[in-house]
Coordinates of C-alpha atoms in Angstrom, one line a residue:
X1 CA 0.0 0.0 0.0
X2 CA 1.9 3.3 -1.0
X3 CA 2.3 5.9 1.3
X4 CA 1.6 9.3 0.6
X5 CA 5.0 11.7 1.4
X6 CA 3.8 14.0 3.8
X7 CA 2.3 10.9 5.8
X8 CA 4.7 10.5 8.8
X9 CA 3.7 6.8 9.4
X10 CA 3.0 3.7 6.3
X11 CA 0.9 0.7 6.6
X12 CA 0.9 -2.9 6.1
X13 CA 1.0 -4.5 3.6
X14 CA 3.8 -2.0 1.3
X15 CA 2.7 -4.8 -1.5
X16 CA -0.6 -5.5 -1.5
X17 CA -0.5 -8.7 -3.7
X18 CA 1.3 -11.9 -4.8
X19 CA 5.5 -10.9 -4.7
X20 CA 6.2 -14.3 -3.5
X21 CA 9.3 -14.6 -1.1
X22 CA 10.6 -11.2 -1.3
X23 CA 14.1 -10.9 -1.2
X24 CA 15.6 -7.4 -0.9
X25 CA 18.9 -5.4 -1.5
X26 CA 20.1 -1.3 -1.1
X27 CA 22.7 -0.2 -3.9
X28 CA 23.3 3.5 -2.7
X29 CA 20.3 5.2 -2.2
X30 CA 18.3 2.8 -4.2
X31 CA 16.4 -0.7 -2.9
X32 CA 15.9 -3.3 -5.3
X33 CA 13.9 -6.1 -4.8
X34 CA 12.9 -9.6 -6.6
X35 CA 9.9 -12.4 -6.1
X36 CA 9.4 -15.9 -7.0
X37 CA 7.6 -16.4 -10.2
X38 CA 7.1 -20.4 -10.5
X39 CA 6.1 -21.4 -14.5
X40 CA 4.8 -17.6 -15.3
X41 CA 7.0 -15.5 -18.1
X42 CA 8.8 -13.6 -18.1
X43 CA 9.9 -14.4 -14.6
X44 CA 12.2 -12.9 -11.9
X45 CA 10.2 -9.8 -11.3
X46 CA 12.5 -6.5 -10.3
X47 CA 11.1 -3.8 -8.0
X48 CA 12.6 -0.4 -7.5
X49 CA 12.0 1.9 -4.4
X50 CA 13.8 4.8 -2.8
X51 CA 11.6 4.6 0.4
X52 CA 10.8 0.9 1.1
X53 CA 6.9 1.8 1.2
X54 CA 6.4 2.7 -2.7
X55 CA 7.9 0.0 -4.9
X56 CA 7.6 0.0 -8.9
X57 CA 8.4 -2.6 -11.4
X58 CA 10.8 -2.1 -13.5
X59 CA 11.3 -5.6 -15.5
X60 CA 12.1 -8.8 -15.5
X61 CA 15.6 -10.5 -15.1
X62 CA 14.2 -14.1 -16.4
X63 CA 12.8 -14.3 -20.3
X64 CA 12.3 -17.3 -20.9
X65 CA 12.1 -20.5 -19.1
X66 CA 14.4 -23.4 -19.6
X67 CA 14.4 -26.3 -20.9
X68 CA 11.9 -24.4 -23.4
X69 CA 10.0 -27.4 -24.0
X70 CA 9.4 -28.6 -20.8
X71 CA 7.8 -25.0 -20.0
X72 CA 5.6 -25.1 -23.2
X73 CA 2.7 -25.9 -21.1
X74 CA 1.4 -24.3 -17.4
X75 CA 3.8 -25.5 -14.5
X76 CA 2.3 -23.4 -11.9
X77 CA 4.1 -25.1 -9.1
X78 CA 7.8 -25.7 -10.8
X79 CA 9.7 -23.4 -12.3
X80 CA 11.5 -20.3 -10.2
X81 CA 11.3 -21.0 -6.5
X82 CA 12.7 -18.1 -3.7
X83 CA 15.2 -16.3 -5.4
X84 CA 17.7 -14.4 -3.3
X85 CA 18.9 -11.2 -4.9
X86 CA 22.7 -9.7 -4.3
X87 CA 24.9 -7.1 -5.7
X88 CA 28.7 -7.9 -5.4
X89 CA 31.8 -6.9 -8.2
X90 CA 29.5 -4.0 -9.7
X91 CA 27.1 -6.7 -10.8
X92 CA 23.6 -7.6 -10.1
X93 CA 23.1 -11.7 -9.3
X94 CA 19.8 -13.5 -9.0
X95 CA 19.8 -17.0 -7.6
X96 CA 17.1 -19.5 -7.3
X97 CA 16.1 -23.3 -7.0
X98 CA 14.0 -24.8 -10.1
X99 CA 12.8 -27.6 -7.4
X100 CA 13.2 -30.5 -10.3
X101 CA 16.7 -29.1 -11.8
X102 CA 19.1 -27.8 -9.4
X103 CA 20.2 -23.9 -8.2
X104 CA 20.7 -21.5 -11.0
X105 CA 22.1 -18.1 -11.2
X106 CA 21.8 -15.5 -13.4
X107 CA 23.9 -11.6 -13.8
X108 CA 23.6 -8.3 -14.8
X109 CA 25.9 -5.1 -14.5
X110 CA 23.0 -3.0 -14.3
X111 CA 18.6 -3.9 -12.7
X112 CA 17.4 -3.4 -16.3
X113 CA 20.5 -5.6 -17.5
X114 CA 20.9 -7.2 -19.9
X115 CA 21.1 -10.2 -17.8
X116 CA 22.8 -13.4 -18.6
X117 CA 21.2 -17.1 -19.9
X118 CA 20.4 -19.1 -16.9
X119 CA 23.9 -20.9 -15.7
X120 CA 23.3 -24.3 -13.4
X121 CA 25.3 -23.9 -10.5
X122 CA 24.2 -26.9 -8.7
X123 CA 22.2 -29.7 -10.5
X124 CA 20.0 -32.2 -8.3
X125 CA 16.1 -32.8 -7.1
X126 CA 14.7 -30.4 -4.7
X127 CA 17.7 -27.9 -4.2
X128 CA 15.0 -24.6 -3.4
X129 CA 16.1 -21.0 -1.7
X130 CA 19.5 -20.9 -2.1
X131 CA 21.6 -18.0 -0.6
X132 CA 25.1 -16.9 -1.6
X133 CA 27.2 -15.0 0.3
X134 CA 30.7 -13.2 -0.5
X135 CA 32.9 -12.6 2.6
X136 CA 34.2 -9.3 2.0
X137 CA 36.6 -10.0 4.9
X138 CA 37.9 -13.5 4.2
X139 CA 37.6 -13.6 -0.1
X140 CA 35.6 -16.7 0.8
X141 CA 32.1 -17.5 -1.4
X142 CA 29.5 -19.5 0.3
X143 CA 26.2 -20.7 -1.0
X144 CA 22.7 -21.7 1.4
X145 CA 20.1 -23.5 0.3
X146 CA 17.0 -25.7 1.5
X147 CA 14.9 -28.8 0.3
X148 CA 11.7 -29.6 -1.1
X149 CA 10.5 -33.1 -0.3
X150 CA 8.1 -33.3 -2.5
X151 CA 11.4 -34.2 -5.3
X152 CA 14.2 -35.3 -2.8
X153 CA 11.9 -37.0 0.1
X154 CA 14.1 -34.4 2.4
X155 CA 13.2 -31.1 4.3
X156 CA 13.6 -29.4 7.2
X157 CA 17.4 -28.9 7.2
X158 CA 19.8 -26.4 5.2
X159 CA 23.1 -27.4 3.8
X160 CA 26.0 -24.8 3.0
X161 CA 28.9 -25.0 0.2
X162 CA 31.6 -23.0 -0.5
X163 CA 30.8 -21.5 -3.7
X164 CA 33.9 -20.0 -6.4
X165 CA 34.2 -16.7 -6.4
X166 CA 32.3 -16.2 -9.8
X167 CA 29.9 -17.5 -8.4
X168 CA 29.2 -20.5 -11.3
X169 CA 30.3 -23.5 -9.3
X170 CA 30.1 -25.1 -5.8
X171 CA 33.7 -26.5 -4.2
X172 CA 32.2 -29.4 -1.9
X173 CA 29.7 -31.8 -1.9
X174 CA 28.1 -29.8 0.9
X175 CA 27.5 -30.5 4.4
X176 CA 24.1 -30.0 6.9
X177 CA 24.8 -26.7 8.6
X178 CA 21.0 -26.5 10.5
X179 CA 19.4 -29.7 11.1
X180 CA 15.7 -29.1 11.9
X181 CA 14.8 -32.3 12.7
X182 CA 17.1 -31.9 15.6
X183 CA 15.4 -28.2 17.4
X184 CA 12.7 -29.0 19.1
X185 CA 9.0 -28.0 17.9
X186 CA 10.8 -27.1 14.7
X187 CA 9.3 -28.2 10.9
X188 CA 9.6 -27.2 7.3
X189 CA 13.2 -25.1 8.0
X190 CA 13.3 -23.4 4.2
X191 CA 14.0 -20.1 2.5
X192 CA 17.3 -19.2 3.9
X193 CA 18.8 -15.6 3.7
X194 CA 22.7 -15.5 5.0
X195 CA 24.7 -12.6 5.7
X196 CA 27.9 -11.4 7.3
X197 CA 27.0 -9.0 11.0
X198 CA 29.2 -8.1 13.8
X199 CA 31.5 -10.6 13.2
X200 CA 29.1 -13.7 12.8
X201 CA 27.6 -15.8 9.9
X202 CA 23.7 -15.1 10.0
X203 CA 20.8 -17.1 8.8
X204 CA 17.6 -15.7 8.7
X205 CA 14.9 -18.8 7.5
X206 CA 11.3 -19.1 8.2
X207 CA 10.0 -22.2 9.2
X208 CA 6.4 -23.8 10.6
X209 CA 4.9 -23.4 7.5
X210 CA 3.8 -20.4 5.1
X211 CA 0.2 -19.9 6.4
X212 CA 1.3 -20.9 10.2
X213 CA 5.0 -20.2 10.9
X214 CA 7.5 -18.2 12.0
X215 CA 10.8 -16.5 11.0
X216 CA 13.8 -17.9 12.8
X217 CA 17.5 -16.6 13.5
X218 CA 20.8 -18.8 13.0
X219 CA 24.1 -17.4 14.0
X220 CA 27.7 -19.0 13.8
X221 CA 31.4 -17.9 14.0
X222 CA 32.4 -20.1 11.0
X223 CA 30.0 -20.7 8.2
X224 CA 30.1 -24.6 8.6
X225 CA 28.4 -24.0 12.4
X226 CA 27.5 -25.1 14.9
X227 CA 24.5 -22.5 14.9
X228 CA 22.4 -21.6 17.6
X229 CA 19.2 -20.2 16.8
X230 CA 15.8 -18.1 17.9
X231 CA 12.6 -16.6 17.1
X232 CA 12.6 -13.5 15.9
X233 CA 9.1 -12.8 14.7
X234 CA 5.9 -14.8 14.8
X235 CA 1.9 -13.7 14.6
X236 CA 1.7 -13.3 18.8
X237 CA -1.7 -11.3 19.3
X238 CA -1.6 -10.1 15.9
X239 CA -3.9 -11.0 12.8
X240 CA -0.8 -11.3 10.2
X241 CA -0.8 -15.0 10.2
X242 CA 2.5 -16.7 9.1
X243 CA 4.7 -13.7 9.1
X244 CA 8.2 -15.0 7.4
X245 CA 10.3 -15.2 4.5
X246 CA 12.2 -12.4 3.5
X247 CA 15.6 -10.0 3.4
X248 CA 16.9 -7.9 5.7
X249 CA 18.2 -4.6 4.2
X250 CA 20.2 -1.3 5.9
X251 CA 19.6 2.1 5.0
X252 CA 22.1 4.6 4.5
X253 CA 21.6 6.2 8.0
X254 CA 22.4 3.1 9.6
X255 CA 18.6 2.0 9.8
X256 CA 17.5 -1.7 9.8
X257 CA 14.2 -2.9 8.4
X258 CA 12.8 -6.3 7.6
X259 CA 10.8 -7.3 4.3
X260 CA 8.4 -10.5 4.6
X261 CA 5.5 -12.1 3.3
X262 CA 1.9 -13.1 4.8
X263 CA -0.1 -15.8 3.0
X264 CA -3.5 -14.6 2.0
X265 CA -5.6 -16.9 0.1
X266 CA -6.7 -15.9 -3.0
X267 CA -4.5 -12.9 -2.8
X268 CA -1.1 -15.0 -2.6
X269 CA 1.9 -13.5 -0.5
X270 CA 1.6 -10.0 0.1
X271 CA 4.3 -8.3 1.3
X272 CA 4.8 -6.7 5.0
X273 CA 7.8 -4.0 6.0
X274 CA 8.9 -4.5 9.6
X275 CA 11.3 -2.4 11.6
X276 CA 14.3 -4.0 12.8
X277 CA 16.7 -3.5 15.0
X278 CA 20.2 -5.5 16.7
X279 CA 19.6 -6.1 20.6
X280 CA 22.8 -4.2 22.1
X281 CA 22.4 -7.2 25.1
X282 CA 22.3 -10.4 23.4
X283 CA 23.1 -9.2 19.8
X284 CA 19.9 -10.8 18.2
X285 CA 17.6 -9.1 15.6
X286 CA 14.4 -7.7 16.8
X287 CA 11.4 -7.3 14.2
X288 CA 8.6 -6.0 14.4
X289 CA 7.4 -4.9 17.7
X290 CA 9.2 -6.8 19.9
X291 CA 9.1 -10.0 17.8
X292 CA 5.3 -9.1 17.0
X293 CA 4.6 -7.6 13.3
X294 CA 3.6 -4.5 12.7
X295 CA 0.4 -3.1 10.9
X296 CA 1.7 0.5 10.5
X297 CA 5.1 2.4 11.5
X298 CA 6.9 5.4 11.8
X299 CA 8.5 5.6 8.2
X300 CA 11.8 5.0 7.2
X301 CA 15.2 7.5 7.5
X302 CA 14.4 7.8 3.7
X303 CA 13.9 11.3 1.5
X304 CA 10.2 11.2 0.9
X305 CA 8.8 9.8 -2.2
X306 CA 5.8 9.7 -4.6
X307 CA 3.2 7.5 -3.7
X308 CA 3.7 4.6 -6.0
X309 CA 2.4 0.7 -6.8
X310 CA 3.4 -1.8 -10.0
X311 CA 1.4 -0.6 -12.6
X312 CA -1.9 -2.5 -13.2
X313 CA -3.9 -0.3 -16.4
X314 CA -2.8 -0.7 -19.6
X315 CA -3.6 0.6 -23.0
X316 CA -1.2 -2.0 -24.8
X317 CA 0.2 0.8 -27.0
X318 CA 1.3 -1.0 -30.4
X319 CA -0.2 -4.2 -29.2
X320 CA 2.6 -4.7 -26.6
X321 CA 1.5 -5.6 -23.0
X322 CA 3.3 -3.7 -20.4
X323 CA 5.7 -5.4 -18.0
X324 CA 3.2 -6.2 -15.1
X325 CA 2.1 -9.1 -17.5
X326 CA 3.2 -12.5 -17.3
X327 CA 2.2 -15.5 -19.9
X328 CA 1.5 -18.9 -18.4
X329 CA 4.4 -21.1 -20.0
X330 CA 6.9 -19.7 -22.4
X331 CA 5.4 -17.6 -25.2
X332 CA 5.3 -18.6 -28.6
X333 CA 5.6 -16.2 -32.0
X334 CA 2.1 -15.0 -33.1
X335 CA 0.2 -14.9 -29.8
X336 CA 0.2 -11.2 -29.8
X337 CA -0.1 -8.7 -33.0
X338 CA 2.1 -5.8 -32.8
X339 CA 1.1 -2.9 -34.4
X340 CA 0.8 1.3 -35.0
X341 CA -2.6 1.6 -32.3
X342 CA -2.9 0.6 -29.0
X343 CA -4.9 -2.7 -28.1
X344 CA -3.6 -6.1 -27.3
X345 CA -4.6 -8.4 -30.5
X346 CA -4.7 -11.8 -29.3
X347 CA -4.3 -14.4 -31.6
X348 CA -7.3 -17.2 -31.3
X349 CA -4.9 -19.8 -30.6
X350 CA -6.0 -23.4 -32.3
X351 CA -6.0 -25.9 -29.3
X352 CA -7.9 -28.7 -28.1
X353 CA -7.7 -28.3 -24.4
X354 CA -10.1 -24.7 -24.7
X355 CA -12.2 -26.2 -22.6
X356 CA -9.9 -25.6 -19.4
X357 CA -8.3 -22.4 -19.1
X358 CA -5.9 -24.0 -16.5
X359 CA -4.2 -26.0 -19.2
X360 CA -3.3 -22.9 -21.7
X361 CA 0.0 -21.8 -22.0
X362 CA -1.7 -18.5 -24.1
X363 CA -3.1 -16.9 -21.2
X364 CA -1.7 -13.3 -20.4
X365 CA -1.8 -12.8 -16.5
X366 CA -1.2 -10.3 -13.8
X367 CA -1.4 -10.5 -10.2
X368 CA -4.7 -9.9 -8.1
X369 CA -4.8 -7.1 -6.1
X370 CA -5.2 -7.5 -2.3
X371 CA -8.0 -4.5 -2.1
X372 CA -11.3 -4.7 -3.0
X373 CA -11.2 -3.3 -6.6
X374 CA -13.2 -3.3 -10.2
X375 CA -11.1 -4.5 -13.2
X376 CA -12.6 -3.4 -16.9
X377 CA -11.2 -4.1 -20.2
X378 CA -13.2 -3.9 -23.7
X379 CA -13.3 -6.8 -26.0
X380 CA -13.8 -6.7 -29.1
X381 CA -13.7 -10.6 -31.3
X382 CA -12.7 -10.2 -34.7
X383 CA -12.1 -13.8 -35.6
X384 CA -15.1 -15.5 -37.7
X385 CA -13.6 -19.4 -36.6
X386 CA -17.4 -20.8 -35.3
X387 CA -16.4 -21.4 -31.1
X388 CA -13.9 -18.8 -30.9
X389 CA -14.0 -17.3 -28.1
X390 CA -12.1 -14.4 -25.5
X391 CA -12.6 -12.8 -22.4
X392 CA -11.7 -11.7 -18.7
X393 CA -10.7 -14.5 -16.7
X394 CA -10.2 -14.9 -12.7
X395 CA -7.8 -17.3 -12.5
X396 CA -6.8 -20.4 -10.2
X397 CA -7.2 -24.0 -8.6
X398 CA -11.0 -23.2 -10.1
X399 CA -11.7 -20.2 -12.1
X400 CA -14.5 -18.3 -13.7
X401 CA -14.4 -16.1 -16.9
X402 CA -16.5 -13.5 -19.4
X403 CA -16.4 -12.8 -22.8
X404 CA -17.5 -13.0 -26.5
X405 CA -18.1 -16.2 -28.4
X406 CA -18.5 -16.9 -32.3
X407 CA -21.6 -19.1 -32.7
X408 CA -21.9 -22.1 -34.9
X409 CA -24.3 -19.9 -36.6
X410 CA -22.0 -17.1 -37.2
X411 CA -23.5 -14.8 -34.5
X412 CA -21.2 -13.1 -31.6
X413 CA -22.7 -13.9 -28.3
X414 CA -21.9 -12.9 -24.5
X415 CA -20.7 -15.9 -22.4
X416 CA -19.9 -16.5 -18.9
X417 CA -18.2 -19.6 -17.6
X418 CA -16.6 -21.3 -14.8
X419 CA -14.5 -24.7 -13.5
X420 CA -14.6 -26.0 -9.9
X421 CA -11.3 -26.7 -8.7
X422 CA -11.9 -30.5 -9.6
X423 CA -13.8 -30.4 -12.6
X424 CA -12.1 -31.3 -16.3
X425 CA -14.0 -28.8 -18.2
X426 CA -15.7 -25.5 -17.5
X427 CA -19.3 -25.0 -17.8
X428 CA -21.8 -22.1 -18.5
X429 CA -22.3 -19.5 -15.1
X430 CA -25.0 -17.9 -17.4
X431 CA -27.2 -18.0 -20.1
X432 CA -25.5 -17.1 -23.6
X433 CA -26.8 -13.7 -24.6
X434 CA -26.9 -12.0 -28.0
X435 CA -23.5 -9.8 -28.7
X436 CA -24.6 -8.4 -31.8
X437 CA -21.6 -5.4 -32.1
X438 CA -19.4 -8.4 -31.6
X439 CA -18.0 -6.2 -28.7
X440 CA -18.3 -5.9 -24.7
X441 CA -16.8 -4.1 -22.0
X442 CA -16.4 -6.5 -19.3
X443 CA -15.9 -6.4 -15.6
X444 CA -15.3 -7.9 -12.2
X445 CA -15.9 -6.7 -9.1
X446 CA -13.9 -7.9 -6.3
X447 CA -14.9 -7.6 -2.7
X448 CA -13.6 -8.8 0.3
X449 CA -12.6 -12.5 0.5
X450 CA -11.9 -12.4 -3.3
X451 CA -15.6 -12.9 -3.6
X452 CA -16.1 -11.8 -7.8
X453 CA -19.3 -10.7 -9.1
X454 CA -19.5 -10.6 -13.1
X455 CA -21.2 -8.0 -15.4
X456 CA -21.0 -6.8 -19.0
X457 CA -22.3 -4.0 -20.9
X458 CA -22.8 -5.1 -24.9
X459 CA -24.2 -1.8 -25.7
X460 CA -23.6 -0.2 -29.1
X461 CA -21.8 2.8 -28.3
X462 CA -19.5 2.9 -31.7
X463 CA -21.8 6.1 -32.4
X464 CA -20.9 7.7 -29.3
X465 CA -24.2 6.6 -27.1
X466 CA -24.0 5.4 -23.8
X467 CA -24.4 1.7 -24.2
X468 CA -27.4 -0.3 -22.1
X469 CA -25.4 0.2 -19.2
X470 CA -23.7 -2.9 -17.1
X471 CA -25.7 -6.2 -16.5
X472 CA -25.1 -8.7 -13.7
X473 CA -24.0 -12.1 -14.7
X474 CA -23.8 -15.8 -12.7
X475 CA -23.4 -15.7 -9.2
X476 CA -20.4 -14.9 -7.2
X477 CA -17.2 -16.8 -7.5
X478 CA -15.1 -16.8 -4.4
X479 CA -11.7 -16.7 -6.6
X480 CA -9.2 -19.4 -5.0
X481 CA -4.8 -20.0 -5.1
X482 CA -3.1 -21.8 -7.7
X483 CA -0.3 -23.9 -5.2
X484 CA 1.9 -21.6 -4.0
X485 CA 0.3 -19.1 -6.5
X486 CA -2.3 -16.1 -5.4
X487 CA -5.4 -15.8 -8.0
X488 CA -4.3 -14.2 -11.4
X489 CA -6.3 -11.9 -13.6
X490 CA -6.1 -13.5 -16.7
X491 CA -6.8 -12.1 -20.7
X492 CA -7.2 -15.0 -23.5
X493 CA -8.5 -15.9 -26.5
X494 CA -8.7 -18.9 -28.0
X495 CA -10.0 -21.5 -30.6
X496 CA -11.1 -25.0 -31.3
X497 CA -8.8 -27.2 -33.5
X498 CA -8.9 -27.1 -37.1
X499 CA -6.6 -25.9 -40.1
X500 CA -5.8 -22.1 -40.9
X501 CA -5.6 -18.7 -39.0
X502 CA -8.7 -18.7 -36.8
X503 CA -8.8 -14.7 -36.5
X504 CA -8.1 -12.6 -33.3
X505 CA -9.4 -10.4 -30.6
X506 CA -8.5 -7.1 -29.3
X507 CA -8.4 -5.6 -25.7
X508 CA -8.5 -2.5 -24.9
X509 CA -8.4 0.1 -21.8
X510 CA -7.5 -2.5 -19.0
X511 CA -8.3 -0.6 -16.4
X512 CA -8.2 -1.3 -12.2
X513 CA -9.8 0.5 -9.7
X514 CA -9.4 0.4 -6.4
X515 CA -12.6 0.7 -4.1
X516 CA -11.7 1.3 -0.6
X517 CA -9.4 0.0 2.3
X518 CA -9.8 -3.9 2.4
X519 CA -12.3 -4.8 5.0
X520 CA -11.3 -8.7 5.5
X521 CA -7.7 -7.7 7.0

């Protein structure tokens, strides 16, 4: 939630939607900050703030997903897992854990790159969150990094390398640095961030799982342990549930502040800003307020700033989607038209899986916002293929979406249709109703809970009129997560199989607006 500049305090959450496992880094006066982005593309988002409350996006360090092919199709739970974000040797690094493939790393001199092909660092089954660290006072390199059982039947412990220099290869098989099978009431031990304080090796790493845990402390005078460790924030008496997962950053006034996620349903991980500060007695971290989170703060040491968010509207000038889009699997040539107006022209891809958005690599996403909001786009369908369809979607584990469809007579008509989260095929939320402009604007409103209530307007208004105004359509849909992935907000257009170019449709004026402060926090 941005902050206005003359507002002496900001409020919780600075991110109010899905920038999965933040990780967070100052280069002079500037904070940079990255997310996990699973099977979406392009992936590895990069956030830029002056202030730590108003955050922009600025681009993506990942474009493509490899191996190509094996991210042709939705992966929604693979693909680019807790990246930790560093700067070291006047270069930007990125590294993350693929949970079937191995740690990778990628470079840049400069946040808007370019950035390097993805290099393998460490190859092997359920290697997530890895951490490197470059001892400025030693020359050493080290590398952190957790497990996913669910590919290497391990979890709950974090093993440590040294690492070369360059950062490309690991110099040991590795060892077990924090065994959490071995600390008491401890469980799922993941998402370590390592660092270099006061003359210790530090580990910050949640654990207790994302919707019920807590983040934890690990301190050492040599990087190989032993560590002991404590609790440094946890939900206490407040109602931010799971609070863990994140960087720690220093300003250049000397001020410490923590970055961290919350788990929200349907909204994803949302992003929290806690103060933080070293305990002169026992030398520990202390978020929050006194280990508690935070729901609003006395800002940072920072110059004021802007209010600002990620961008969300978008006019698609020459057909290109801005950055806050993501496609579900690698993009292919030919999805989207560029061209001299503005308007996204989808291309009707041919497929025979139309029948379930959740299998479409050709759907254009962004992220849900965490405040009750309305999202608009027009729609116009251009292609004369009989079942061609596009629309709005709200997108998860089930989904629901509206839009224009071609008729097997070749009449446009309005349709509105959902999937339950274990049905094979969608199914009609509505009636069909006549389209005969072959054009709608569409819209969902979103209300507390992610609860989405449908309407269109199909009114001819190429003559400058008014249109009949918006009609409600279908009952509410309670939008639900993807795993591990908030609700998306989803554009597509497809078409049934067959031979030849099955036409397009355009969006236009993708607009979201926010209604008021969320009332389910």
């Amino acid at each position: 939630m941005s902050a206005a500049p003359d507002d002496p305090v900001y409020r919780n959450p600075v991110l109010d939607a899905d920038w999965s496992d933040p990780d967070v880094i100052r280069v002079g006066d500037d904070f940079y900050l990255t997310a996990s982005s699973f099977g979406r593309v392009p992936g590895l988002p990069l956030l830029h703030s002056r202030d730590l409350v108003n955050w922009t996006l600025v681009g993506h360090a990942l474009q493509r997903l490899e191996p190509e092919g094996e991210f042709a199709v939705p992966r929604h739970d693979c693909g680019v897992w807790a990246p930790s974000l560093r700067h070291h040797d006047g270069r930007f690094w990125i590294f993350w854990g693929d949970p079937d493939q191995g740690v990778f790393q990628v470079n840049a001199p400069e946040i808007r790159g370019p950035w390097t092909r993805p290099h393998l660092v460490k190859a092997g089954k359920g290697l997530i969150d890895p951490c490197p660290l470059w001892d400025d006072e030693t020359g050493e390199a080290y590398l952190v990094h957790a497990w996913a059982k669910s590919r290497s039947g391990v979890k709950n412990r974090l093993t440590g390398h040294r690492m070369h220099p360059h950062g490309t290869e690991l110099l040991d098989e590795g060892k077990v640095i924090v065994d959490g099978d071995r600390l008491p009431g401890w469980f799922t031990l993941e998402g370590p961030k390592l660092y270099r304080h006061d003359g210790w090796f530090w580990i910050l790493a949640p654990a207790g799982g994302v919707e019920t845990g807590w983040q934890g402390a690990f301190r050492s005078r040599a990087f190989f342990g032993p560590y002991e460790e404590k609790v440094v924030l946890e939900q206490k008496d407040t109602d931010v549930n799971g609070p863990h997962q994140g960087g720690w950053v220093r300003t250049p006034s000397g001020e410490d502040w923590f970055l961290h996620f919350q788990q929200r349903g349907a909204y994803g991980r949302v992003v929290h800003l806690q103060p933080m500060r070293w305990d002169g007695g026992g030398g520990w971290p202390v978020i929050g307020d006194d280990g508690a989170p935070v729901t609003e703060h006395r800002r940072p040491d920072l110059p004021p700033q802007k209010p600002a968010a990620p961008a969300t509207d978008d006019d698609f000038p020459g057909g290109r989607p801005g950055r806050q889009w993501q496609w579900t699997a690698n993009p292919r040539d030919g999805w989207a038209t560029h061209h001299s107006a503005d308007g996204l022209r989808l291309t009707c891809v041919r497929t025979p899986d139309a029948h379930d958005l959740r299998l479409l690599p050709n759907v254009l996403t962004q992220r849900l916002p965490g405040t009750p909001c309305t999202v608009e786009v027009d729609l116009r369908l251009e292609s004369g293929e009989p079942r061609a369809r596009a629309g709005l979607a709200v997108l998860g584990d089930a989904y629901s979406w509206i839009g224009l469809e071609r008729g097997p007579d070749g009449t446009v008509r309005l349709v509105h249709r959902f999937a339950e989260t274990v049905a094979e095929q969608e199914r009609d939320a509505a009636p069909p109703r006549p389209a005969p402009g072959g054009r709608a604007r569409l819209r969902v409103d979103i209300g507390a809970g992610a609860r989405c209530r449908f309407s269109y307007d199909t009114g001819d208004d190429t003559q400058g009129g008014a249109g009949e105004g918006f009609r409600p359509s279908g009952q509410v849909f309670a939008a639900t997560p993807w795993r591990w992935v908030g609700a998306l907000l989803g554009l597509v257009a497809v078409a049934p199989t067959g031979q030849g170019h099955a036409g397009t449709a355009t969006f236009t004026q993708f607009r979201i607006r926010i209604q008021e402060k969320r009332a389910d926090r």
